[in-house]
Amino acid sequence: MSPSRTLVALATYNEIENLPGLVDEILRVLPEADVLVVDDNSPDGTGQWCDQKAASEPRMKCIHRSGKMGLGSATMAAIRFAIEQSYEVLATLDADWSHDPRHLTELVTALEQADVAVGSRYCPNGQIEGWPWQRRLLSRCSNALTRLFLSLPVRDASGAFRAYRVGKLKEIRLESLQSSGYAHLEEILWFLHGAGASFIEVPITFRERRGGEAKINASEAARQMRTLLRLSIGRQPS
């Protein structure tokens, strides 16, 4: 699939250490794509840097929000932007270099075969670098529970490195997505699965963030479990 109508979205909160180099690399890897940063009023100057970059780079887009509102709502803002601006492809990745932008080409190309391409740590040839065994075990268990509760046809439902056909995103009821945090990652796949989306997994190498502080914590993990239970006992969307 051509990258000419591709939007690459990044949700940010205090990512000034990582974002400048990451944006440059994304634009190098996908020179015909645009980059959208959804910033939650980062006190470290991330949002101001985005405005400065956009002033000289027409492929750079920014959405500024009033406060820390969560990954899920940031992703929703990116989805709505992609739909309103008539993009064909929306790709998402973390803003901390844990996702290597070189995989973006593979993810976008994979949409020739499916509606959703998932950058997967757990499909054949997928890898994780820099995580202790405890974190690996927690992630494996989380994804196993997701497959058990939601019957999603992917091994890695908890990663943000993905590409979507925007036309398929238009088919789901965006207002029905309730999760504002990391549980949104499983929830959106569940709604897309209910809309008949096809999925493909692309192996990636996931690395620990280069700089800044991790955003996920125990309360986010608990919310994720509650979301899985809520979706599993609910009626599959039509």
PDB file of C-alpha atoms in Angstrom:
ATOM      1  CA  MET A   1       0.000   0.000   0.000  1.00  0.00           C
ATOM      2  CA  SER A   2       1.300   3.464  -0.877  1.00  0.00           C
ATOM      3  CA  PRO A   3       2.390   5.664   2.052  1.00  0.00           C
ATOM      4  CA  SER A   4       1.088   8.770   0.251  1.00  0.00           C
ATOM      5  CA  ARG A   5      -2.009   9.038   2.474  1.00  0.00           C
ATOM      6  CA  THR A   6      -0.465   7.637   5.627  1.00  0.00           C
ATOM      7  CA  LEU A   7      -0.575   9.307   9.032  1.00  0.00           C
ATOM      8  CA  VAL A   8       1.838   8.186  11.754  1.00  0.00           C
ATOM      9  CA  ALA A   9       0.526   9.153  15.202  1.00  0.00           C
ATOM     10  CA  LEU A  10       2.439   9.543  18.453  1.00  0.00           C
ATOM     11  CA  ALA A  11       0.874  10.163  21.874  1.00  0.00           C
ATOM     12  CA  THR A  12       3.229  12.171  24.080  1.00  0.00           C
ATOM     13  CA  TYR A  13       3.654  13.276  27.652  1.00  0.00           C
ATOM     14  CA  ASN A  14       7.153  14.441  28.601  1.00  0.00           C
ATOM     15  CA  GLU A  15       8.980  12.904  25.632  1.00  0.00           C
ATOM     16  CA  ILE A  16      11.319  15.775  24.728  1.00  0.00           C
ATOM     17  CA  GLU A  17      14.330  13.466  25.154  1.00  0.00           C
ATOM     18  CA  ASN A  18      13.019  11.077  22.530  1.00  0.00           C
ATOM     19  CA  LEU A  19      10.686  12.893  20.154  1.00  0.00           C
ATOM     20  CA  PRO A  20      12.958  15.055  17.941  1.00  0.00           C
ATOM     21  CA  GLY A  21      15.128  12.189  16.743  1.00  0.00           C
ATOM     22  CA  LEU A  22      12.155   9.844  16.481  1.00  0.00           C
ATOM     23  CA  VAL A  23      10.147  12.210  14.281  1.00  0.00           C
ATOM     24  CA  ASP A  24      13.131  12.722  11.987  1.00  0.00           C
ATOM     25  CA  GLU A  25      13.566   8.959  11.649  1.00  0.00           C
ATOM     26  CA  ILE A  26       9.869   8.393  10.913  1.00  0.00           C
ATOM     27  CA  LEU A  27       9.951  11.018   8.179  1.00  0.00           C
ATOM     28  CA  ARG A  28      13.080   9.404   6.758  1.00  0.00           C
ATOM     29  CA  VAL A  29      11.571   5.917   6.739  1.00  0.00           C
ATOM     30  CA  LEU A  30       8.205   7.078   5.303  1.00  0.00           C
ATOM     31  CA  PRO A  31       9.054  10.271   3.390  1.00  0.00           C
ATOM     32  CA  GLU A  32       5.558  10.612   1.918  1.00  0.00           C
ATOM     33  CA  ALA A  33       3.752  10.175   5.244  1.00  0.00           C
ATOM     34  CA  ASP A  34       2.653  12.807   7.750  1.00  0.00           C
ATOM     35  CA  VAL A  35       3.369  12.692  11.488  1.00  0.00           C
ATOM     36  CA  LEU A  36       0.770  13.675  14.068  1.00  0.00           C
ATOM     37  CA  VAL A  37       1.766  14.298  17.687  1.00  0.00           C
ATOM     38  CA  VAL A  38      -1.025  14.324  20.273  1.00  0.00           C
ATOM     39  CA  ASP A  39       0.545  16.022  23.288  1.00  0.00           C
ATOM     40  CA  ASP A  40      -1.043  16.156  26.739  1.00  0.00           C
ATOM     41  CA  ASN A  41       0.345  19.551  27.784  1.00  0.00           C
ATOM     42  CA  SER A  42       3.792  18.135  28.579  1.00  0.00           C
ATOM     43  CA  PRO A  43       5.591  20.362  31.096  1.00  0.00           C
ATOM     44  CA  ASP A  44       8.989  19.449  29.609  1.00  0.00           C
ATOM     45  CA  GLY A  45       8.427  21.410  26.398  1.00  0.00           C
ATOM     46  CA  THR A  46       7.382  18.556  24.100  1.00  0.00           C
ATOM     47  CA  GLY A  47       4.403  20.511  22.778  1.00  0.00           C
ATOM     48  CA  GLN A  48       6.435  23.658  22.125  1.00  0.00           C
ATOM     49  CA  TRP A  49       8.986  21.627  20.188  1.00  0.00           C
ATOM     50  CA  CYS A  50       6.176  20.180  18.057  1.00  0.00           C
ATOM     51  CA  ASP A  51       5.003  23.669  17.110  1.00  0.00           C
ATOM     52  CA  GLN A  52       8.535  24.729  16.199  1.00  0.00           C
ATOM     53  CA  LYS A  53       9.005  21.628  14.056  1.00  0.00           C
ATOM     54  CA  ALA A  54       5.647  22.100  12.340  1.00  0.00           C
ATOM     55  CA  ALA A  55       6.563  25.676  11.417  1.00  0.00           C
ATOM     56  CA  SER A  56       9.314  24.380   9.120  1.00  0.00           C
ATOM     57  CA  GLU A  57       8.057  20.873   8.280  1.00  0.00           C
ATOM     58  CA  PRO A  58       4.712  20.623   6.434  1.00  0.00           C
ATOM     59  CA  ARG A  59       4.459  16.890   7.182  1.00  0.00           C
ATOM     60  CA  MET A  60       4.315  17.609  10.921  1.00  0.00           C
ATOM     61  CA  LYS A  61       0.907  17.994  12.606  1.00  0.00           C
ATOM     62  CA  CYS A  62       0.119  18.705  16.267  1.00  0.00           C
ATOM     63  CA  ILE A  63      -2.852  18.357  18.582  1.00  0.00           C
ATOM     64  CA  HIS A  64      -2.458  20.046  21.972  1.00  0.00           C
ATOM     65  CA  ARG A  65      -4.630  18.850  24.852  1.00  0.00           C
ATOM     66  CA  SER A  66      -5.167  20.553  28.177  1.00  0.00           C
ATOM     67  CA  GLY A  67      -3.778  17.815  30.416  1.00  0.00           C
ATOM     68  CA  LYS A  68      -2.772  14.186  30.846  1.00  0.00           C
ATOM     69  CA  MET A  69      -5.802  12.382  29.420  1.00  0.00           C
ATOM     70  CA  GLY A  70      -4.368   8.961  28.601  1.00  0.00           C
ATOM     71  CA  LEU A  71      -3.187   6.876  25.671  1.00  0.00           C
ATOM     72  CA  GLY A  72      -6.666   5.697  24.711  1.00  0.00           C
ATOM     73  CA  SER A  73      -8.147   9.142  24.293  1.00  0.00           C
ATOM     74  CA  ALA A  74      -5.004  10.278  22.448  1.00  0.00           C
ATOM     75  CA  THR A  75      -5.430   7.380  20.029  1.00  0.00           C
ATOM     76  CA  MET A  76      -9.068   8.339  19.561  1.00  0.00           C
ATOM     77  CA  ALA A  77      -8.014  11.896  18.730  1.00  0.00           C
ATOM     78  CA  ALA A  78      -5.606  10.515  16.134  1.00  0.00           C
ATOM     79  CA  ILE A  79      -8.286   8.264  14.643  1.00  0.00           C
ATOM     80  CA  ARG A  80     -10.734  11.139  14.322  1.00  0.00           C
ATOM     81  CA  PHE A  81      -8.041  13.326  12.762  1.00  0.00           C
ATOM     82  CA  ALA A  82      -7.188  10.587  10.240  1.00  0.00           C
ATOM     83  CA  ILE A  83     -10.852  10.168   9.296  1.00  0.00           C
ATOM     84  CA  GLU A  84     -11.546  13.908   9.049  1.00  0.00           C
ATOM     85  CA  GLN A  85      -8.447  14.514   6.927  1.00  0.00           C
ATOM     86  CA  SER A  86      -9.190  11.554   4.609  1.00  0.00           C
ATOM     87  CA  TYR A  87      -6.046   9.532   5.284  1.00  0.00           C
ATOM     88  CA  GLU A  88      -6.030   5.957   4.039  1.00  0.00           C
ATOM     89  CA  VAL A  89      -3.696   4.499   6.672  1.00  0.00           C
ATOM     90  CA  LEU A  90      -3.150   5.303  10.337  1.00  0.00           C
ATOM     91  CA  ALA A  91      -0.024   3.927  12.008  1.00  0.00           C
ATOM     92  CA  THR A  92       0.698   4.251  15.721  1.00  0.00           C
ATOM     93  CA  LEU A  93       3.804   3.663  17.804  1.00  0.00           C
ATOM     94  CA  ASP A  94       5.212   4.614  21.183  1.00  0.00           C
ATOM     95  CA  ALA A  95       7.153   7.869  21.413  1.00  0.00           C
ATOM     96  CA  ASP A  96      10.047   6.446  23.449  1.00  0.00           C
ATOM     97  CA  TRP A  97      11.991   4.447  20.810  1.00  0.00           C
ATOM     98  CA  SER A  98      10.719   1.116  22.154  1.00  0.00           C
ATOM     99  CA  HIS A  99       9.283   0.651  18.645  1.00  0.00           C
ATOM    100  CA  ASP A 100      11.843   0.892  15.845  1.00  0.00           C
ATOM    101  CA  PRO A 101      10.468   3.110  13.037  1.00  0.00           C
ATOM    102  CA  ARG A 102      12.137   0.890  10.430  1.00  0.00           C
ATOM    103  CA  HIS A 103       9.248  -1.561  10.922  1.00  0.00           C
ATOM    104  CA  LEU A 104       6.741   1.066   9.743  1.00  0.00           C
ATOM    105  CA  THR A 105       7.320   0.189   6.095  1.00  0.00           C
ATOM    106  CA  GLU A 106       6.581  -3.476   6.835  1.00  0.00           C
ATOM    107  CA  LEU A 107       3.406  -2.621   8.734  1.00  0.00           C
ATOM    108  CA  VAL A 108       2.059  -0.323   6.017  1.00  0.00           C
ATOM    109  CA  THR A 109       2.897  -2.856   3.308  1.00  0.00           C
ATOM    110  CA  ALA A 110       1.152  -5.612   5.306  1.00  0.00           C
ATOM    111  CA  LEU A 111      -2.138  -3.720   4.909  1.00  0.00           C
ATOM    112  CA  GLU A 112      -2.205  -5.028   1.341  1.00  0.00           C
ATOM    113  CA  GLN A 113      -3.233  -8.325   2.986  1.00  0.00           C
ATOM    114  CA  ALA A 114      -5.332  -7.217   5.962  1.00  0.00           C
ATOM    115  CA  ASP A 115      -7.271  -4.381   7.583  1.00  0.00           C
ATOM    116  CA  VAL A 116      -5.045  -4.245  10.658  1.00  0.00           C
ATOM    117  CA  ALA A 117      -1.306  -4.946  10.883  1.00  0.00           C
ATOM    118  CA  VAL A 118      -0.059  -5.571  14.422  1.00  0.00           C
ATOM    119  CA  GLY A 119       3.616  -5.157  15.276  1.00  0.00           C
ATOM    120  CA  SER A 120       4.081  -8.321  17.304  1.00  0.00           C
ATOM    121  CA  ARG A 121       6.622  -9.326  19.919  1.00  0.00           C
ATOM    122  CA  TYR A 122       5.137 -12.809  20.111  1.00  0.00           C
ATOM    123  CA  CYS A 123       4.724 -14.043  16.563  1.00  0.00           C
ATOM    124  CA  PRO A 124       7.613 -15.982  14.959  1.00  0.00           C
ATOM    125  CA  ASN A 125      10.766 -13.798  14.779  1.00  0.00           C
ATOM    126  CA  GLY A 126       9.333 -11.216  17.181  1.00  0.00           C
ATOM    127  CA  GLN A 127      11.694 -10.228  20.000  1.00  0.00           C
ATOM    128  CA  ILE A 128      11.984  -8.258  23.249  1.00  0.00           C
ATOM    129  CA  GLU A 129      15.237  -6.644  24.371  1.00  0.00           C
ATOM    130  CA  GLY A 130      15.964  -5.112  27.750  1.00  0.00           C
ATOM    131  CA  TRP A 131      13.076  -6.468  29.807  1.00  0.00           C
ATOM    132  CA  PRO A 132      13.520  -8.497  33.010  1.00  0.00           C
ATOM    133  CA  TRP A 133      11.855 -11.891  33.151  1.00  0.00           C
ATOM    134  CA  GLN A 134       9.127 -10.616  35.488  1.00  0.00           C
ATOM    135  CA  ARG A 135       7.937  -8.051  32.969  1.00  0.00           C
ATOM    136  CA  ARG A 136       8.083 -10.585  30.148  1.00  0.00           C
ATOM    137  CA  LEU A 137       5.968 -12.992  32.186  1.00  0.00           C
ATOM    138  CA  LEU A 138       3.394 -10.298  33.006  1.00  0.00           C
ATOM    139  CA  SER A 139       3.099  -9.341  29.341  1.00  0.00           C
ATOM    140  CA  ARG A 140       2.760 -12.960  28.233  1.00  0.00           C
ATOM    141  CA  CYS A 141       0.057 -13.625  30.803  1.00  0.00           C
ATOM    142  CA  SER A 142      -1.804 -10.459  29.852  1.00  0.00           C
ATOM    143  CA  ASN A 143      -1.882 -11.433  26.199  1.00  0.00           C
ATOM    144  CA  ALA A 144      -2.888 -15.010  27.007  1.00  0.00           C
ATOM    145  CA  LEU A 145      -5.837 -13.695  29.029  1.00  0.00           C
ATOM    146  CA  THR A 146      -6.792 -11.381  26.179  1.00  0.00           C
ATOM    147  CA  ARG A 147      -6.895 -14.277  23.737  1.00  0.00           C
ATOM    148  CA  LEU A 148      -8.883 -16.359  26.239  1.00  0.00           C
ATOM    149  CA  PHE A 149     -11.454 -13.677  27.122  1.00  0.00           C
ATOM    150  CA  LEU A 150     -11.832 -11.900  23.779  1.00  0.00           C
ATOM    151  CA  SER A 151     -10.871 -14.565  21.204  1.00  0.00           C
ATOM    152  CA  LEU A 152      -8.755 -12.071  19.291  1.00  0.00           C
ATOM    153  CA  PRO A 153      -6.779 -13.651  16.440  1.00  0.00           C
ATOM    154  CA  VAL A 154      -3.441 -12.045  17.416  1.00  0.00           C
ATOM    155  CA  ARG A 155      -0.696 -13.056  19.834  1.00  0.00           C
ATOM    156  CA  ASP A 156       0.221  -9.494  20.810  1.00  0.00           C
ATOM    157  CA  ALA A 157      -2.837  -7.381  21.616  1.00  0.00           C
ATOM    158  CA  SER A 158      -1.183  -5.086  24.172  1.00  0.00           C
ATOM    159  CA  GLY A 159       1.318  -3.262  21.966  1.00  0.00           C
ATOM    160  CA  ALA A 160       0.722   0.126  20.350  1.00  0.00           C
ATOM    161  CA  PHE A 161       2.821  -0.517  17.221  1.00  0.00           C
ATOM    162  CA  ARG A 162       0.140  -0.976  14.563  1.00  0.00           C
ATOM    163  CA  ALA A 163      -1.229   0.137  11.219  1.00  0.00           C
ATOM    164  CA  TYR A 164      -4.930   0.387  10.422  1.00  0.00           C
ATOM    165  CA  ARG A 165      -6.935   0.887   7.257  1.00  0.00           C
ATOM    166  CA  VAL A 166      -8.833   4.073   8.035  1.00  0.00           C
ATOM    167  CA  GLY A 167     -11.779   2.799   6.023  1.00  0.00           C
ATOM    168  CA  LYS A 168     -12.183  -0.057   8.503  1.00  0.00           C
ATOM    169  CA  LEU A 169     -11.858   2.300  11.485  1.00  0.00           C
ATOM    170  CA  LYS A 170     -14.823   4.209  10.066  1.00  0.00           C
ATOM    171  CA  GLU A 171     -16.962   1.081  10.494  1.00  0.00           C
ATOM    172  CA  ILE A 172     -16.702   0.906  14.277  1.00  0.00           C
ATOM    173  CA  ARG A 173     -18.630   3.050  16.750  1.00  0.00           C
ATOM    174  CA  LEU A 174     -15.856   5.188  18.150  1.00  0.00           C
ATOM    175  CA  GLU A 175     -18.095   6.551  20.870  1.00  0.00           C
ATOM    176  CA  SER A 176     -18.452   3.012  22.249  1.00  0.00           C
ATOM    177  CA  LEU A 177     -14.771   2.759  23.186  1.00  0.00           C
ATOM    178  CA  GLN A 178     -14.544   3.530  26.891  1.00  0.00           C
ATOM    179  CA  SER A 179     -10.923   2.993  27.903  1.00  0.00           C
ATOM    180  CA  SER A 180      -8.776   6.109  28.170  1.00  0.00           C
ATOM    181  CA  GLY A 181      -5.564   4.314  29.160  1.00  0.00           C
ATOM    182  CA  TYR A 182      -3.565   1.332  27.926  1.00  0.00           C
ATOM    183  CA  ALA A 183      -6.573  -1.017  27.979  1.00  0.00           C
ATOM    184  CA  HIS A 184      -7.693   0.869  24.880  1.00  0.00           C
ATOM    185  CA  LEU A 185      -5.186  -1.228  22.920  1.00  0.00           C
ATOM    186  CA  GLU A 186      -7.180  -4.418  23.451  1.00  0.00           C
ATOM    187  CA  GLU A 187     -10.538  -2.683  23.245  1.00  0.00           C
ATOM    188  CA  ILE A 188     -10.029  -1.239  19.775  1.00  0.00           C
ATOM    189  CA  LEU A 189      -8.955  -4.629  18.432  1.00  0.00           C
ATOM    190  CA  TRP A 190     -12.088  -6.180  19.938  1.00  0.00           C
ATOM    191  CA  PHE A 191     -14.331  -3.661  18.194  1.00  0.00           C
ATOM    192  CA  LEU A 192     -12.491  -4.090  14.901  1.00  0.00           C
ATOM    193  CA  HIS A 193     -12.796  -7.877  15.229  1.00  0.00           C
ATOM    194  CA  GLY A 194     -16.527  -7.438  15.739  1.00  0.00           C
ATOM    195  CA  ALA A 195     -16.645  -5.336  12.570  1.00  0.00           C
ATOM    196  CA  GLY A 196     -15.141  -8.201  10.583  1.00  0.00           C
ATOM    197  CA  ALA A 197     -11.635  -6.784  10.282  1.00  0.00           C
ATOM    198  CA  SER A 198      -8.841  -9.039   9.082  1.00  0.00           C
ATOM    199  CA  PHE A 199      -5.573  -9.088  11.004  1.00  0.00           C
ATOM    200  CA  ILE A 200      -1.934  -9.810  10.259  1.00  0.00           C
ATOM    201  CA  GLU A 201       1.009  -9.832  12.648  1.00  0.00           C
ATOM    202  CA  VAL A 202       4.391  -8.426  11.644  1.00  0.00           C
ATOM    203  CA  PRO A 203       7.390  -9.441  13.766  1.00  0.00           C
ATOM    204  CA  ILE A 204       9.122  -6.562  15.542  1.00  0.00           C
ATOM    205  CA  THR A 205      11.944  -6.144  18.031  1.00  0.00           C
ATOM    206  CA  PHE A 206      10.666  -4.323  21.100  1.00  0.00           C
ATOM    207  CA  ARG A 207      13.270  -2.464  23.167  1.00  0.00           C
ATOM    208  CA  GLU A 208      13.147  -0.722  26.517  1.00  0.00           C
ATOM    209  CA  ARG A 209      12.631   3.045  26.220  1.00  0.00           C
ATOM    210  CA  ARG A 210      15.715   5.183  25.548  1.00  0.00           C
ATOM    211  CA  GLY A 211      14.910   8.056  27.900  1.00  0.00           C
ATOM    212  CA  GLY A 212      12.232   9.508  30.152  1.00  0.00           C
ATOM    213  CA  GLU A 213       9.962   7.613  32.496  1.00  0.00           C
ATOM    214  CA  ALA A 214       7.638   4.691  31.790  1.00  0.00           C
ATOM    215  CA  LYS A 215       3.937   5.572  31.960  1.00  0.00           C
ATOM    216  CA  ILE A 216       2.379   2.195  32.767  1.00  0.00           C
ATOM    217  CA  ASN A 217       1.902   1.208  36.414  1.00  0.00           C
ATOM    218  CA  ALA A 218      -0.065  -1.172  38.635  1.00  0.00           C
ATOM    219  CA  SER A 219      -3.270   0.855  38.388  1.00  0.00           C
ATOM    220  CA  GLU A 220      -3.087   0.746  34.582  1.00  0.00           C
ATOM    221  CA  ALA A 221      -2.657  -3.037  34.724  1.00  0.00           C
ATOM    222  CA  ALA A 222      -5.711  -3.313  36.973  1.00  0.00           C
ATOM    223  CA  ARG A 223      -7.777  -1.176  34.609  1.00  0.00           C
ATOM    224  CA  GLN A 224      -6.678  -3.411  31.754  1.00  0.00           C
ATOM    225  CA  MET A 225      -7.982  -6.499  33.558  1.00  0.00           C
ATOM    226  CA  ARG A 226     -11.291  -4.781  34.303  1.00  0.00           C
ATOM    227  CA  THR A 227     -11.641  -3.857  30.641  1.00  0.00           C
ATOM    228  CA  LEU A 228     -11.027  -7.438  29.536  1.00  0.00           C
ATOM    229  CA  LEU A 229     -13.715  -8.671  31.922  1.00  0.00           C
ATOM    230  CA  ARG A 230     -16.149  -5.962  30.805  1.00  0.00           C
ATOM    231  CA  LEU A 231     -15.683  -6.791  27.135  1.00  0.00           C
ATOM    232  CA  SER A 232     -15.766 -10.559  27.654  1.00  0.00           C
ATOM    233  CA  ILE A 233     -19.188 -10.485  29.333  1.00  0.00           C
ATOM    234  CA  GLY A 234     -20.598  -7.889  26.960  1.00  0.00           C
ATOM    235  CA  ARG A 235     -22.298  -8.442  23.664  1.00  0.00           C
ATOM    236  CA  GLN A 236     -19.994  -8.518  20.639  1.00  0.00           C
ATOM    237  CA  PRO A 237     -20.626  -5.307  18.660  1.00  0.00           C
ATOM    238  CA  SER A 238     -22.405  -5.645  15.339  1.00  0.00           C
TER     239      SER A 238
END
